PDB file of C-alpha atoms in Angstrom:
ATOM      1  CA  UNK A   1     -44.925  78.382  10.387  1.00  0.00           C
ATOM      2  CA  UNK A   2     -45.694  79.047   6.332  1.00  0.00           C
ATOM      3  CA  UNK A   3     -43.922  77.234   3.962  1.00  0.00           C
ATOM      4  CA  UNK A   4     -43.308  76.991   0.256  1.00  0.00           C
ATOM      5  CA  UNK A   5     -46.287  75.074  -1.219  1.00  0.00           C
ATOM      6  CA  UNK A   6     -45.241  71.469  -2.045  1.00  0.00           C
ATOM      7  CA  UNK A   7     -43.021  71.476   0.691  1.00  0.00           C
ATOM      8  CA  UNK A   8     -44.530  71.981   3.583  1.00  0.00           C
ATOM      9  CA  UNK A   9     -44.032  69.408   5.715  1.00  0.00           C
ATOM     10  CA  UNK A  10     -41.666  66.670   4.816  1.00  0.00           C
ATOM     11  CA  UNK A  11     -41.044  63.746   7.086  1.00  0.00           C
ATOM     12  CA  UNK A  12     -39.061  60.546   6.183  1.00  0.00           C
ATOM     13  CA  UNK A  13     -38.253  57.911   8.653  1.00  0.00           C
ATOM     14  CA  UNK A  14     -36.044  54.468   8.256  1.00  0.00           C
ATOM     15  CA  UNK A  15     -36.334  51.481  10.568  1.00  0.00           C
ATOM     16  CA  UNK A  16     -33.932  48.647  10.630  1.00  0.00           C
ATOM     17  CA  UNK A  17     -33.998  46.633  13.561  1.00  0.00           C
ATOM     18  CA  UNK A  18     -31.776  43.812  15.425  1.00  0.00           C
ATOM     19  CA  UNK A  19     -32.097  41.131  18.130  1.00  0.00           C
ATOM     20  CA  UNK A  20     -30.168  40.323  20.414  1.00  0.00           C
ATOM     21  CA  UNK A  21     -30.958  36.610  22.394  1.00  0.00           C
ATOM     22  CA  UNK A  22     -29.164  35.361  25.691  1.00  0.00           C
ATOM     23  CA  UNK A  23     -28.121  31.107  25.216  1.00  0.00           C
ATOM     24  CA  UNK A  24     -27.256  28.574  27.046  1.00  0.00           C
ATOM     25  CA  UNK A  25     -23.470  28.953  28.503  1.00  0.00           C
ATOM     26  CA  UNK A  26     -21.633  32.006  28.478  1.00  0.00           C
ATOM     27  CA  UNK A  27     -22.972  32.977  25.182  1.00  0.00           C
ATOM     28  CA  UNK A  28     -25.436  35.052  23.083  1.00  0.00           C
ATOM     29  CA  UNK A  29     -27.012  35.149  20.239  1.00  0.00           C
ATOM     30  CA  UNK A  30     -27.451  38.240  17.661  1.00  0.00           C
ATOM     31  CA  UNK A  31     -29.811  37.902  14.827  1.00  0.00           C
ATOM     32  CA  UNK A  32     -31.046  40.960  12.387  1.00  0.00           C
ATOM     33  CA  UNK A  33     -32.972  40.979   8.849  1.00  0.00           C
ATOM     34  CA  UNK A  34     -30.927  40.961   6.325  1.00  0.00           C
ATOM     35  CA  UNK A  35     -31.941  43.803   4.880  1.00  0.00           C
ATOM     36  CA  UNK A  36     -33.165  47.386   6.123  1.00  0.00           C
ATOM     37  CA  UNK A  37     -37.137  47.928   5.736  1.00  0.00           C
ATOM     38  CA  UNK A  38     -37.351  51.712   4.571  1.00  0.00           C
ATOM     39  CA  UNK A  39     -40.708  53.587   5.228  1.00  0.00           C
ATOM     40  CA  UNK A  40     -40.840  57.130   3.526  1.00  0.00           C
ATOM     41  CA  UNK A  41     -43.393  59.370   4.607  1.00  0.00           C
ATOM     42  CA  UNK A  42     -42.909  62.789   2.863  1.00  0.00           C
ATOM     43  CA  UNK A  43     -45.179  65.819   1.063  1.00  0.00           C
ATOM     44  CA  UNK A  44     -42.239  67.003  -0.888  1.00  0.00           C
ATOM     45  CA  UNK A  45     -39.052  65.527  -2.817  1.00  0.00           C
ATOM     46  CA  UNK A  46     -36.234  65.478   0.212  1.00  0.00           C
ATOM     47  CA  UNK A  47     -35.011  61.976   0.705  1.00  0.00           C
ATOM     48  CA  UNK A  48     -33.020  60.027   2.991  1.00  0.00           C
ATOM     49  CA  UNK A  49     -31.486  56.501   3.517  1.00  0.00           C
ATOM     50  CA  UNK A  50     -30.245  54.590   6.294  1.00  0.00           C
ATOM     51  CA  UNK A  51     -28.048  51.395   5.949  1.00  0.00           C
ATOM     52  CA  UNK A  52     -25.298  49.273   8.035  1.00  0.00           C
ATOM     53  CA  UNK A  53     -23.176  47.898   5.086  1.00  0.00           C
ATOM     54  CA  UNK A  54     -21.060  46.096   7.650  1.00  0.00           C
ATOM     55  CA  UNK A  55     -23.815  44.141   9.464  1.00  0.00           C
ATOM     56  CA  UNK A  56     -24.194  40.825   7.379  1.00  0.00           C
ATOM     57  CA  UNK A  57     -25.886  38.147   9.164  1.00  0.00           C
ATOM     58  CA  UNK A  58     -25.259  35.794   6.338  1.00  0.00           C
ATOM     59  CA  UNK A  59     -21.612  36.129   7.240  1.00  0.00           C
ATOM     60  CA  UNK A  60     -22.771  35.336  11.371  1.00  0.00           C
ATOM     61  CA  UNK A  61     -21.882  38.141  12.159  1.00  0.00           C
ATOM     62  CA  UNK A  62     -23.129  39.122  15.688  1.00  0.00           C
ATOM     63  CA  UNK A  63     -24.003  35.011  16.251  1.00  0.00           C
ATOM     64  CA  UNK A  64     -23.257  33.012  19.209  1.00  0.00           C
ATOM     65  CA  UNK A  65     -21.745  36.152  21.168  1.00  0.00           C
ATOM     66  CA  UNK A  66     -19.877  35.979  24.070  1.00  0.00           C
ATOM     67  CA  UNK A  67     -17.764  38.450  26.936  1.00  0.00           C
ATOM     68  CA  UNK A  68     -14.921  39.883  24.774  1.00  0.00           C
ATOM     69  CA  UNK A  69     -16.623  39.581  21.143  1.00  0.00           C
ATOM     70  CA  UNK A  70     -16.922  42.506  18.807  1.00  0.00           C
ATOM     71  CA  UNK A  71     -18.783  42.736  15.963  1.00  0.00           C
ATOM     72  CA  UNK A  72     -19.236  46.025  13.623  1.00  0.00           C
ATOM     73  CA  UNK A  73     -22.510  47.314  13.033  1.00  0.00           C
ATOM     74  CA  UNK A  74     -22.592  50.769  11.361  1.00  0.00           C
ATOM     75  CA  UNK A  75     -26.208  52.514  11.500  1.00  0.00           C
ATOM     76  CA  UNK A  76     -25.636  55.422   8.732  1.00  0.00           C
ATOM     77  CA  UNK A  77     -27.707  57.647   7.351  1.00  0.00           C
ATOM     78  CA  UNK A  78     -27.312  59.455   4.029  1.00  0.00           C
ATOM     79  CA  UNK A  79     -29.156  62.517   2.601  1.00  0.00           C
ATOM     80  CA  UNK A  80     -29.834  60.880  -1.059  1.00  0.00           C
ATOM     81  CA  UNK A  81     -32.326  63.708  -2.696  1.00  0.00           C
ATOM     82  CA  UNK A  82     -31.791  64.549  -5.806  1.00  0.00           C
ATOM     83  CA  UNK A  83     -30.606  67.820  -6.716  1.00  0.00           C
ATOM     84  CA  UNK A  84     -33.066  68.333  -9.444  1.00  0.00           C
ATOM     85  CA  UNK A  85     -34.687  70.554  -7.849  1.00  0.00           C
ATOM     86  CA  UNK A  86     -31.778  72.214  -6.312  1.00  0.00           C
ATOM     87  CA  UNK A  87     -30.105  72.215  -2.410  1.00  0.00           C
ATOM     88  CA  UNK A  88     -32.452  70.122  -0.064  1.00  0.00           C
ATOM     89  CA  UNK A  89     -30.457  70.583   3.157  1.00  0.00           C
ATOM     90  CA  UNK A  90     -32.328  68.712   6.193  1.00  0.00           C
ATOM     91  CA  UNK A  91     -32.126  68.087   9.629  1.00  0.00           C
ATOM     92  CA  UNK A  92     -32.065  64.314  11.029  1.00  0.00           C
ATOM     93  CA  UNK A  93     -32.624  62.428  14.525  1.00  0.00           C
ATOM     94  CA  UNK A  94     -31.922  58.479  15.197  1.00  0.00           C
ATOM     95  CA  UNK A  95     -33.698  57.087  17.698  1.00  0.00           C
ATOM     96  CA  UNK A  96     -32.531  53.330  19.799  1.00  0.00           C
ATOM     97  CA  UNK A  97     -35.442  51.624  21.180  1.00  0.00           C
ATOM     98  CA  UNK A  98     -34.416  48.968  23.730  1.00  0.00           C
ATOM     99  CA  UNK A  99     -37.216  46.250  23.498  1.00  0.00           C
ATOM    100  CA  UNK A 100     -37.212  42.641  24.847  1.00  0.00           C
ATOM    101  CA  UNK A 101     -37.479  39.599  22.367  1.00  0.00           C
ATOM    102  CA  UNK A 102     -41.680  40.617  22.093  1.00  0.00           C
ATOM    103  CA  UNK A 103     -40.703  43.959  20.923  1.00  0.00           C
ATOM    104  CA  UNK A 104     -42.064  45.982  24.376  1.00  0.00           C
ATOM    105  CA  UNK A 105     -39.663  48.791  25.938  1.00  0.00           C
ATOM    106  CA  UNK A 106     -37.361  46.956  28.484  1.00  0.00           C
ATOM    107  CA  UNK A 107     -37.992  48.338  32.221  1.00  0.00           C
ATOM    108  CA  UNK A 108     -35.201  46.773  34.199  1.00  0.00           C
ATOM    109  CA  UNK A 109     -32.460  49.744  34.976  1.00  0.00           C
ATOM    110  CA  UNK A 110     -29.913  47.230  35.684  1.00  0.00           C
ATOM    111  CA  UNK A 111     -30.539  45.613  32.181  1.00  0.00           C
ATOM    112  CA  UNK A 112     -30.636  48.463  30.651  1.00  0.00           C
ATOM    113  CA  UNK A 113     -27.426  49.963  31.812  1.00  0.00           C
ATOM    114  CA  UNK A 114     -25.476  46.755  30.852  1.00  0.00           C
ATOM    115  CA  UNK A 115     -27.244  47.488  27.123  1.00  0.00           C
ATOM    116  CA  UNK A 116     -25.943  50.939  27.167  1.00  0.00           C
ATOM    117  CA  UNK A 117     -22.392  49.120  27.777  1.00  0.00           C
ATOM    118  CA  UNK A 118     -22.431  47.382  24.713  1.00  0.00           C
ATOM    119  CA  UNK A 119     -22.644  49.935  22.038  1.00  0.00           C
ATOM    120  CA  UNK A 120     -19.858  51.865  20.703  1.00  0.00           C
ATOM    121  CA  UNK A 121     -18.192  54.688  18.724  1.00  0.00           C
ATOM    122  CA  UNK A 122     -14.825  54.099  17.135  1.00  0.00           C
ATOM    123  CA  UNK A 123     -13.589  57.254  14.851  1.00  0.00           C
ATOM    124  CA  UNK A 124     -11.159  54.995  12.942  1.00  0.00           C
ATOM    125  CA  UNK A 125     -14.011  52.649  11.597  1.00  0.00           C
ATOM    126  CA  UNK A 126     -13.732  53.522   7.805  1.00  0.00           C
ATOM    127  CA  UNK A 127     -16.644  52.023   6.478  1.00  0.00           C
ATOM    128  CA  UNK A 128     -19.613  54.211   5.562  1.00  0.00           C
ATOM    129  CA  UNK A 129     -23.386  54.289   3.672  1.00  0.00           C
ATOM    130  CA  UNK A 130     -22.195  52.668   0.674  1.00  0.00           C
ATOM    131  CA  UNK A 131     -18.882  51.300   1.506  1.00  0.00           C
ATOM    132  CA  UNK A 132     -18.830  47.568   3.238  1.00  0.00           C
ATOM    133  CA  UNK A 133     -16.021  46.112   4.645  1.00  0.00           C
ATOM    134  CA  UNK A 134     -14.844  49.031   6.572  1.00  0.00           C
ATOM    135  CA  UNK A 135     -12.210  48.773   9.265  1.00  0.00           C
ATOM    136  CA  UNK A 136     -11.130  50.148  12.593  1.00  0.00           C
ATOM    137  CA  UNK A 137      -7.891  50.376  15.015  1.00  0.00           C
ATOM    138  CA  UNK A 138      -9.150  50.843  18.036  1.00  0.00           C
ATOM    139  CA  UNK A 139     -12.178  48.134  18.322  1.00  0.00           C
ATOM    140  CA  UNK A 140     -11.359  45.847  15.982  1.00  0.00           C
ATOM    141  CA  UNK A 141     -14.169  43.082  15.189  1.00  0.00           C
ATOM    142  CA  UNK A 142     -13.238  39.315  16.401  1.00  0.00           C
ATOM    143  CA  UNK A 143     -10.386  40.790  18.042  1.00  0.00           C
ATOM    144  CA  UNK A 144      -9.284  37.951  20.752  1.00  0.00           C
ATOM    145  CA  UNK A 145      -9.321  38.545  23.886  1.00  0.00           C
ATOM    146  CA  UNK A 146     -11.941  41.034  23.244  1.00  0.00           C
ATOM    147  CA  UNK A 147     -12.049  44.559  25.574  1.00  0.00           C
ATOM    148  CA  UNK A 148     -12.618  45.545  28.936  1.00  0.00           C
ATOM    149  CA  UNK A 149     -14.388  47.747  30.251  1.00  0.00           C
ATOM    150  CA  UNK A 150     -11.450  49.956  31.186  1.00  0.00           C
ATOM    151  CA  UNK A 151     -10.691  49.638  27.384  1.00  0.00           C
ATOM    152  CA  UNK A 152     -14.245  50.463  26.156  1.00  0.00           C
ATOM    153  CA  UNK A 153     -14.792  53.695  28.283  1.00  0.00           C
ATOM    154  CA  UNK A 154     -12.223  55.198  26.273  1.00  0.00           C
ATOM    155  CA  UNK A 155     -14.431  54.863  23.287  1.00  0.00           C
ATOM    156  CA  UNK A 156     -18.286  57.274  23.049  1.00  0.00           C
ATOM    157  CA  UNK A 157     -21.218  55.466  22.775  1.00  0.00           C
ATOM    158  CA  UNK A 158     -22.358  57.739  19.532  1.00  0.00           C
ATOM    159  CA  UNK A 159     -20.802  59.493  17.736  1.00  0.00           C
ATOM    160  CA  UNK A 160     -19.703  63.130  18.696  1.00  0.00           C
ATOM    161  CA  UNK A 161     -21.297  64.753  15.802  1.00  0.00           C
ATOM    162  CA  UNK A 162     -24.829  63.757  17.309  1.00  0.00           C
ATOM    163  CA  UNK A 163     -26.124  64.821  20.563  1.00  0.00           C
ATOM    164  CA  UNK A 164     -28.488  63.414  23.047  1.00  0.00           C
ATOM    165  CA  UNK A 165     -32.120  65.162  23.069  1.00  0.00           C
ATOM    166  CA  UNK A 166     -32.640  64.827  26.530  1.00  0.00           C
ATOM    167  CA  UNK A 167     -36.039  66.160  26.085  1.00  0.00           C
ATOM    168  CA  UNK A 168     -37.226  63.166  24.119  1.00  0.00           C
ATOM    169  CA  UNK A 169     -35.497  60.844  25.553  1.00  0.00           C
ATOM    170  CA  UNK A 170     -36.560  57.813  27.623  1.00  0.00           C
ATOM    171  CA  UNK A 171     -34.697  55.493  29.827  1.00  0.00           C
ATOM    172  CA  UNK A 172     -35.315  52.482  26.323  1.00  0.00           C
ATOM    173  CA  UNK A 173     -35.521  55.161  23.673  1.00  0.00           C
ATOM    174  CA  UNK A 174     -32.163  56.890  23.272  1.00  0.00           C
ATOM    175  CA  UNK A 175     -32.836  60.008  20.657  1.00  0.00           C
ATOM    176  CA  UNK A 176     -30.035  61.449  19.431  1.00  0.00           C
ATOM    177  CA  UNK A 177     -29.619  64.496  17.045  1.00  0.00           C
ATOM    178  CA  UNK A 178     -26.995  65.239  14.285  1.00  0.00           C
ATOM    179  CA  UNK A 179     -25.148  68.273  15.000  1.00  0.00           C
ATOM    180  CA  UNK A 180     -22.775  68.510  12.141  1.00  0.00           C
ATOM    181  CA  UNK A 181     -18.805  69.814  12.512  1.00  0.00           C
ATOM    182  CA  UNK A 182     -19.952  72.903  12.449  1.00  0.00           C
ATOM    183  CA  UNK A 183     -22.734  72.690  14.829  1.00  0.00           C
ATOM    184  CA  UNK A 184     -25.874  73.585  12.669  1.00  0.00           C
ATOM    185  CA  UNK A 185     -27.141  70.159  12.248  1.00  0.00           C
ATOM    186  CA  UNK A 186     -27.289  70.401   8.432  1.00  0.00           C
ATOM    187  CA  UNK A 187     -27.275  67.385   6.562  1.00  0.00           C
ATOM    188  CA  UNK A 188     -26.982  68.352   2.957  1.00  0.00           C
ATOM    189  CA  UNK A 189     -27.405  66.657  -0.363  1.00  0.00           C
ATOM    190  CA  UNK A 190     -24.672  63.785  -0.610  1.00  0.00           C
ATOM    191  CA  UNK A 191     -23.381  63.611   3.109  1.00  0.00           C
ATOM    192  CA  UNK A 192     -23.960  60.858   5.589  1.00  0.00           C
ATOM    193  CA  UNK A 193     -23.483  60.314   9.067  1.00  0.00           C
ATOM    194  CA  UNK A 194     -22.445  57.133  11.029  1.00  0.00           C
ATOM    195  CA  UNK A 195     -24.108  57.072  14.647  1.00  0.00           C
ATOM    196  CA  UNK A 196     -21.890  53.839  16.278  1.00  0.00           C
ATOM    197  CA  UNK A 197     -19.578  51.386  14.878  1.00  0.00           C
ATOM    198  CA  UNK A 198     -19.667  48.625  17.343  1.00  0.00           C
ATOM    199  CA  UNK A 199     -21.129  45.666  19.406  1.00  0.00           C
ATOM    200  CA  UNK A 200     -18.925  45.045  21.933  1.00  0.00           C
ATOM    201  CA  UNK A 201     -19.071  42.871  24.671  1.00  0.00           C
ATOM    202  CA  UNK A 202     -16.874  43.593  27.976  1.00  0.00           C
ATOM    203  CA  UNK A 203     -14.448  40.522  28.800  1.00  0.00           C
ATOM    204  CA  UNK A 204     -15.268  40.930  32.174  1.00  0.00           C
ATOM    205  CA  UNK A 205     -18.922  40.279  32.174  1.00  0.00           C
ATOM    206  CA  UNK A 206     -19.530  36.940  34.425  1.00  0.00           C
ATOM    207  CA  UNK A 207     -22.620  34.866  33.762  1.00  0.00           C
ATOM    208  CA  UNK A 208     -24.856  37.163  36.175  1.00  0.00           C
ATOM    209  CA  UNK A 209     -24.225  40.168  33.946  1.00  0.00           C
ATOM    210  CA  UNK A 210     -25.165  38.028  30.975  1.00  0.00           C
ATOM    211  CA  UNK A 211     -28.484  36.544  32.201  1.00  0.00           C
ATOM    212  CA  UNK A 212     -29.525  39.951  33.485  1.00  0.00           C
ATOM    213  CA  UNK A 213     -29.517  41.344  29.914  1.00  0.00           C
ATOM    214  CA  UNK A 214     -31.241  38.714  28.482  1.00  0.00           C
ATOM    215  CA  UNK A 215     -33.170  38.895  25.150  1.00  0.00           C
ATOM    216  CA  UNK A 216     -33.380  42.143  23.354  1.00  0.00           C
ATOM    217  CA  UNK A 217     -33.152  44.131  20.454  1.00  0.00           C
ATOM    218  CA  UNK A 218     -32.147  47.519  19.224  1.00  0.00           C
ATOM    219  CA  UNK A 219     -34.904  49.001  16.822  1.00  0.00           C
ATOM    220  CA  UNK A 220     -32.712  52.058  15.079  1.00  0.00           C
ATOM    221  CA  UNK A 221     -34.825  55.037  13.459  1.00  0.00           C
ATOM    222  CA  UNK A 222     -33.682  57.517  10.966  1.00  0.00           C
ATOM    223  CA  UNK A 223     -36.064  60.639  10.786  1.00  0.00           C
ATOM    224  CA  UNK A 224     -35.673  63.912   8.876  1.00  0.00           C
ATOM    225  CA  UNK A 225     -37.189  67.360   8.155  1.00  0.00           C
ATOM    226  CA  UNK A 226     -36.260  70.173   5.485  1.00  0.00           C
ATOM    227  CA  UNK A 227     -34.483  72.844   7.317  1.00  0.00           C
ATOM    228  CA  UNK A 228     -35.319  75.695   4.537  1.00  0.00           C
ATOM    229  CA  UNK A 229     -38.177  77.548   6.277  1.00  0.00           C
ATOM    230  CA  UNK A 230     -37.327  76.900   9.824  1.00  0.00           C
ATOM    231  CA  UNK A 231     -35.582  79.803  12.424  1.00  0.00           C
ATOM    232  CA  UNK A 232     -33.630  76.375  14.002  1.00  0.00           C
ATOM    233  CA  UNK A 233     -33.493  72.958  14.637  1.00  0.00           C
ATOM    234  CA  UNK A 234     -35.485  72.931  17.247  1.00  0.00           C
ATOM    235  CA  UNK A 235     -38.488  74.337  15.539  1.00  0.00           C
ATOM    236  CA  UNK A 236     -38.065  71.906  12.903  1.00  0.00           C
ATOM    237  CA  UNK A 237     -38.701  68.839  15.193  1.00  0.00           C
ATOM    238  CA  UNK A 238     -41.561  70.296  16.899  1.00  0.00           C
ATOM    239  CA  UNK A 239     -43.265  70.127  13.298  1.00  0.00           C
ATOM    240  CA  UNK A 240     -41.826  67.030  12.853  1.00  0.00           C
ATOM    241  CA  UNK A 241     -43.451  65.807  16.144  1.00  0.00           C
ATOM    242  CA  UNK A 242     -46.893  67.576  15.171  1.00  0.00           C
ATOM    243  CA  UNK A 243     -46.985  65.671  11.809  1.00  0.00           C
ATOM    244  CA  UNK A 244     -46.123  62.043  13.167  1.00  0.00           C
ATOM    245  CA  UNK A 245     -48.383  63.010  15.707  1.00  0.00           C
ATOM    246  CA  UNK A 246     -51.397  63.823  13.755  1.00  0.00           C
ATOM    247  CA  UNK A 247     -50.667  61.121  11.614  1.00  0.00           C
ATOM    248  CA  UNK A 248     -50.872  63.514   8.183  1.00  0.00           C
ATOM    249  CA  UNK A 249     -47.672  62.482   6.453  1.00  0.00           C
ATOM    250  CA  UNK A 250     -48.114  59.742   3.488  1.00  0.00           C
ATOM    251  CA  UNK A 251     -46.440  56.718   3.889  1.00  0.00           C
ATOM    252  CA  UNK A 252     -44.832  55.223   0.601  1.00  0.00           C
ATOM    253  CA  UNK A 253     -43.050  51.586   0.758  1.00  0.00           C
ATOM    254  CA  UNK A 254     -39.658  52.458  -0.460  1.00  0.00           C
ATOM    255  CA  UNK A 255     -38.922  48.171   0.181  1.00  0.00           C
ATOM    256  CA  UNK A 256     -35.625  46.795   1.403  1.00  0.00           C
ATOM    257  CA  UNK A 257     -31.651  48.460   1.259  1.00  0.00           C
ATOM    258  CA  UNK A 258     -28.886  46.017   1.990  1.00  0.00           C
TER     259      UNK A 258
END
């Protein structure tokens, strides 16, 4: 696949990255940065950011969690190129590695499954890239008693306009792609995309439930690729794949978004 010259390859990816510790009692811990590390790696100008305004740990949010606590946390993603040099549609991915407290890919399908139980999509959450403080009606944060499980299964863990890539997907690395309303998976200059909303843990977990999860985090990536000069999607992430593979994309410290 030829492309224009400058912009043949372009690759950025965002990491921000959370923890989530089992303590003593019916209780857990959840601890995060407080800021989102941003790594850029790119060969051309297109440009993306990834932030979760409503995820302040100052605030303890996410702290001394228990069955029936909710907590927002909002990983979004925003195409922020310039327009200098005119449209810079792209196509983006997230990825949610599962690690344990040492950062290695959690094993355990039982743990796992729980982990998958506790992350949430609520369409009413109005907060967004730049916009803290947002709100929701159906899972509403420090709500008491909390939700059920027969509450939360009405709610997606993702969000609808991004779709599972089976294909790349691992039993600890859930890869999901943005589709778009209309399908294409365009991200264009100025729009963002929220992939879940919530934390939530089920009421009905018992202390069994609670040890078996355990320590762990959720590592969220944000990766995208130019869509000018590619037939579809599709083809675009198999470049993608051959660059981070080969390792020929340069990497440029872009430091810390709150």
């Amino acid at each position: 696949m030829k492309m224009s010259r400058g912009k043949r390859n372009v690759l950025f990816a965002g990491v921000l990255s959370c923890a989530m510790l089992f303590g003593i009692g019916n209780t857990m811990a959840y601890f995060t940065e407080n800021s989102v590390q941003t790594n850029v790696f790119t060969t051309g100008d297109l440009d993306i950011g990834l932030k979760e305004p409503d995820w302040n740990p100052n605030e303890n949010d996410g702290k001394n969690m228990y069955p029936g606590y909710t907590v927002y946390k909002n990983p979004t993603v925003k195409n922020i190129t310039s327009d200098k040099n005119g449209d810079e549609p792209c196509y983006v991915r997230m990825s949610v590695d599962i690690l344990n407290s040492q950062g290695t890919p959690i094993t355990d399908d039982q743990a796992l499954n729980l982990i998958y139980k506790t992350i949430y999509f609520d369409k009413t959450f109005t907060g967004g890239y730049d916009k803290k403080e947002g709100k929701a009606t159906g899972l509403i944060q420090d709500r008491i008693p909390g939700y059920n499980l027969a509450q939360l299964a009405a709610y997606p863990m993702v969000n609808p306009l991004w779709t599972k890539d089976t294909a790349r997907s691992t039993a600890s690395k859930l890869v999901f792609n943005y589709m778009g309303a209309k399908g294409d998976g365009i991200l264009n200059i100025g729009e963002e995309s929220t992939l879940f909303t919530n934390i939530a843990i089920p009421t009905d977990w018992n202390q069994t439930q609670m040890q078996k999860v355990g320590n762990y985090q959720l590592k969220v990536t944000a990766q995208a690729i130019q869509s000018k000069g590619f037939a579809t999607q599709s083809e675009a992430y198999r470049m993608l794949d051959e660059e981070i593979k080969g390792g020929t994309l340069q990497e440029i410290n872009r430091g810390s978004e709150n």
